[in-house]
Structure formats: C-alpha cells, structure tokens
Coordinates of N, CA, C and O and ligand atoms in Angstrom, one line a residue:
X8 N -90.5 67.4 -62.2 CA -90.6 68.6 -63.1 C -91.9 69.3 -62.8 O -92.9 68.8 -62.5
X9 N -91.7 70.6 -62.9 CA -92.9 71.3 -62.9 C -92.8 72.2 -63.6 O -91.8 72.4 -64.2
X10 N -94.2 73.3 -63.7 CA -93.6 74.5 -64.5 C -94.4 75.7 -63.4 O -95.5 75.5 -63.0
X11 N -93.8 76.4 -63.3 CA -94.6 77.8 -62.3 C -94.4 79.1 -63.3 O -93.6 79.3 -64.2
X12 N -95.5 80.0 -62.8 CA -95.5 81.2 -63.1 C -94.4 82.5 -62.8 O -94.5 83.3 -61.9
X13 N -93.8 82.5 -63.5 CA -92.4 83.8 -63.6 C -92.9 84.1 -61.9 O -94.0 83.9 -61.5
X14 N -91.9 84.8 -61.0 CA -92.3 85.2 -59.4 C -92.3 86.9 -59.7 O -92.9 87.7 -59.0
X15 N -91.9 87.1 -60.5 CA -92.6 88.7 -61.1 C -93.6 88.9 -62.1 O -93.6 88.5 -63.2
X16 N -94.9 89.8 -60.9 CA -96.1 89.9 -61.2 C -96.1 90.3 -62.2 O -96.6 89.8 -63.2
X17 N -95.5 91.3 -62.1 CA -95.3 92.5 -63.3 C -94.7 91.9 -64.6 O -95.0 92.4 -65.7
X18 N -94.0 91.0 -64.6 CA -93.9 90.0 -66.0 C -95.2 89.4 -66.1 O -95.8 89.6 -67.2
X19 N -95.8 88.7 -65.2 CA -97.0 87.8 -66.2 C -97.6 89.1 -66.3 O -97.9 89.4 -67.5
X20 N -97.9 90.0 -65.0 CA -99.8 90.8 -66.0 C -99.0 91.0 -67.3 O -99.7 90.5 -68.2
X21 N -97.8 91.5 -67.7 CA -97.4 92.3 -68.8 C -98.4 91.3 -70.1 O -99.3 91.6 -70.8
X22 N -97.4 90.0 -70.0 CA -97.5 88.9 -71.0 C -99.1 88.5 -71.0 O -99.7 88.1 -72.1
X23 N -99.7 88.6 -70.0 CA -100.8 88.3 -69.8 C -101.9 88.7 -70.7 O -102.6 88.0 -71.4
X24 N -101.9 90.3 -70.4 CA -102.2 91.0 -71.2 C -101.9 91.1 -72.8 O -102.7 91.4 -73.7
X25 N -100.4 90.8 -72.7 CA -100.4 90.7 -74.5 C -100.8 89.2 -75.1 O -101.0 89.1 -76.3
X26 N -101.0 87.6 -74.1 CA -102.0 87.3 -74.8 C -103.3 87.6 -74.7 O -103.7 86.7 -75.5
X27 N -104.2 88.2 -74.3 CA -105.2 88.6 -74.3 C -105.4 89.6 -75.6 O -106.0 89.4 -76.7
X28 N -104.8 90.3 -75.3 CA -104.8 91.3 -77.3 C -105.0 90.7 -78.2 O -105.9 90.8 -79.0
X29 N -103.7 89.4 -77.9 CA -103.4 88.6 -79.6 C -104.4 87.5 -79.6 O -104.5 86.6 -80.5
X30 N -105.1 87.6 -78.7 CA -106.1 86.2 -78.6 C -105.6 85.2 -78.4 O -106.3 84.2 -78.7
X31 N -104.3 85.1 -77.7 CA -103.8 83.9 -77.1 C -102.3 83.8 -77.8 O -101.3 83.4 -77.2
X32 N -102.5 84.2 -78.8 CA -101.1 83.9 -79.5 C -99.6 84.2 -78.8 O -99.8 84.8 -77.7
X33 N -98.7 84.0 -79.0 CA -97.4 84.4 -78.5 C -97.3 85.7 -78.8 O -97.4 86.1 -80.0
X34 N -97.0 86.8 -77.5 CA -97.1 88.4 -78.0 C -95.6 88.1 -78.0 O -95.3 89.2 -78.5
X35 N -94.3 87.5 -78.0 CA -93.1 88.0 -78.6 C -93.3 87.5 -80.4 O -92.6 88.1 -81.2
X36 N -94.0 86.8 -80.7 CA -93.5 86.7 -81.7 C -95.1 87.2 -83.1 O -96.2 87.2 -82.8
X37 N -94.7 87.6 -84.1 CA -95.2 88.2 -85.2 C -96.4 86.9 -85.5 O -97.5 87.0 -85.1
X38 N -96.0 85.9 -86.3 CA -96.9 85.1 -86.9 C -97.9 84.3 -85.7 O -97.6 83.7 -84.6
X39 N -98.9 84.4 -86.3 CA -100.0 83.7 -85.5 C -100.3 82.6 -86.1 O -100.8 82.7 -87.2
X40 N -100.1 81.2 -85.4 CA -99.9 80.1 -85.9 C -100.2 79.1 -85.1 O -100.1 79.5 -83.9
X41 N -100.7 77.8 -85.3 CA -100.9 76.8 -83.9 C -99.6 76.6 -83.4 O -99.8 76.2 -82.3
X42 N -98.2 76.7 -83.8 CA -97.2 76.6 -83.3 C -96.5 77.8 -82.4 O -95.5 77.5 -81.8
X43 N -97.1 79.2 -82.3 CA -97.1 80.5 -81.4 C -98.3 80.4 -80.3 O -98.2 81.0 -79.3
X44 N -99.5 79.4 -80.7 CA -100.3 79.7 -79.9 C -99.8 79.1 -78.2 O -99.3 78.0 -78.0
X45 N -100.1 80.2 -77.1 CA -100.1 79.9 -75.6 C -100.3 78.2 -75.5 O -101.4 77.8 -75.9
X46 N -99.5 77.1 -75.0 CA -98.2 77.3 -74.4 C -98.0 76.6 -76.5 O -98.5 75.7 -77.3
X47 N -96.8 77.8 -76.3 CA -96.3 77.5 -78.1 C -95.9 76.2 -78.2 O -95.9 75.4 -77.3
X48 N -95.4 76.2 -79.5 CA -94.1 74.3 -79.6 C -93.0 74.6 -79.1 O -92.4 73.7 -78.6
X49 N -92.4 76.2 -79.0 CA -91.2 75.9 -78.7 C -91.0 76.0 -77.1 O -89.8 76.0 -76.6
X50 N -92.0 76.2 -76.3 CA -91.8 75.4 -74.9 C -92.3 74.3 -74.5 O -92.0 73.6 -73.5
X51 N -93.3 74.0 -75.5 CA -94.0 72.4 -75.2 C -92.6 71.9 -75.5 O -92.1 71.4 -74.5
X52 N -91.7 71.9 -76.7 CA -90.2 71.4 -76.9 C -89.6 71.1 -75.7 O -89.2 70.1 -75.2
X53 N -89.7 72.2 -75.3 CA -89.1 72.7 -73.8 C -89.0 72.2 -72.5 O -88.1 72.0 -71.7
X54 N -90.6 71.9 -72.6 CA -91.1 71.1 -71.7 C -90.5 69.2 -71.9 O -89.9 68.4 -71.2
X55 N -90.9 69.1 -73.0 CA -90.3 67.7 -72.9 C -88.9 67.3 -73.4 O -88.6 66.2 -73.6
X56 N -88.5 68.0 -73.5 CA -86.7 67.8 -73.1 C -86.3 67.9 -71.5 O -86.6 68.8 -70.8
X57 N -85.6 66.8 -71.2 CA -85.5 66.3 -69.9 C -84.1 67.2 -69.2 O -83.8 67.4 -68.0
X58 N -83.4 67.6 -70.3 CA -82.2 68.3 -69.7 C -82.6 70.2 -69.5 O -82.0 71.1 -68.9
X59 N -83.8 70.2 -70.5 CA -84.2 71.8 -70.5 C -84.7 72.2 -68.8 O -85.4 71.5 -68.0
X60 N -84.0 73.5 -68.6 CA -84.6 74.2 -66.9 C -84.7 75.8 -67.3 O -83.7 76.4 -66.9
X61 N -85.5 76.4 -67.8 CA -85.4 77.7 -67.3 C -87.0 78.4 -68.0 O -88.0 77.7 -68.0
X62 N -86.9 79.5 -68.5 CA -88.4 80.2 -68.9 C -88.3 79.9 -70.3 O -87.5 79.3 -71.0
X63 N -89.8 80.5 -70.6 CA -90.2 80.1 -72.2 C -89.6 81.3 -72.5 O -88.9 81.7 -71.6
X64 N -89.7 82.0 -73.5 CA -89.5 82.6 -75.0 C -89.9 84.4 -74.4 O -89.3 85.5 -74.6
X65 N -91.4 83.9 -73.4 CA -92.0 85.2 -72.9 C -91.4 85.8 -71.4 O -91.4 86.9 -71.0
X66 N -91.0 84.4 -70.8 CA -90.7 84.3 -69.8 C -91.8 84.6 -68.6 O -91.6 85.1 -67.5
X67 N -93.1 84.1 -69.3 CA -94.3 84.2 -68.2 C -94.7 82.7 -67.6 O -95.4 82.5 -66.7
X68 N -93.9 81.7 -68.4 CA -93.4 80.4 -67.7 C -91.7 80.3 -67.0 O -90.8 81.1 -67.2
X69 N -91.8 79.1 -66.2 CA -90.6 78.8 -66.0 C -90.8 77.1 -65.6 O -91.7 76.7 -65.0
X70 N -89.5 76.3 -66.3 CA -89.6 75.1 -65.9 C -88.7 74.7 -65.1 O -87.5 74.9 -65.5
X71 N -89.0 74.1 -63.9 CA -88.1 73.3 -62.8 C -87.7 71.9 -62.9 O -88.6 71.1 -62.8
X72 N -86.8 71.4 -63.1 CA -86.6 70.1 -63.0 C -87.0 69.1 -62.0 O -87.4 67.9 -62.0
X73 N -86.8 70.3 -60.8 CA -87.4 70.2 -59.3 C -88.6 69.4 -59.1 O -89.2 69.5 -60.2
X74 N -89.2 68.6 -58.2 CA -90.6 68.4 -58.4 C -91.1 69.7 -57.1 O -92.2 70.0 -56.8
Ligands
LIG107 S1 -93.2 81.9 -75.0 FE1 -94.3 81.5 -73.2 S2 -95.9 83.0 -73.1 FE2 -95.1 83.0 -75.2 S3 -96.5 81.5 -76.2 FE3 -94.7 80.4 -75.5 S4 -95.3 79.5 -73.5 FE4 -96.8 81.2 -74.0

C-alpha cells in the first residue's frame, strides 16, 4: 500500500492552496473540525480499509494497494 500525490499538478497546487487558506482544514468541506483536518477521518478510514484503492474526497491524495 502506498499513498501518492494526484499526477496532476494543477490538482494538488489547487487543493494545496485551499489548505493553506483554511489553515489546513479540508477545502471541500464547510466545517472545520479534527475530523476535516489534512489528512481528514474520512481518508485515514480510507487508508485503513484494506479493500479501499482510489483518491480522498479532494483528490490531492491517492491510495494504491500497489506497494
Ligand atoms: S479529502 Fe484529501 S485533501 Fe481533503 S482533507 Fe481529506 S485527505 Fe486532505
């Protein structure tokens, strides 16, 4: 398993930049919470679910099952 950065640039700077605004927080989502905060619950979820393979929520991650 691994996780890599989206292969379009122009996706992370985007997301990049909107955590930088929100101070870290998840720029898709409204509430700023320890569970929105960069990397949120619902890709750490993500992350450790063994059958999960694809991007987070922002899609400025992606997870490989691959090593
Ligand atoms: S969806 Fe992705 S970019 Fe957004 S907070 Fe979660 S891990 Fe970070």
């Amino acid at each position: 398993m691994k996780i890599l950065l989206n292969e379009n640039e122009e996706i992370v700077e985007t997301v990049k930049k909107g955590l930088k605004k929100s101070g870290g927080y998840c720029p898709c989502r409204r509430e700023k919470t320890e569970d929105t905060k960069c990397m949120c619950k619902e890709f750490r979820q993500q992350v450790a679910d063994p059958n999960f393979e694809g991007y987070c929520h922002c899609m400025l991650y992606y997870k490989t099952l691959k090593d």
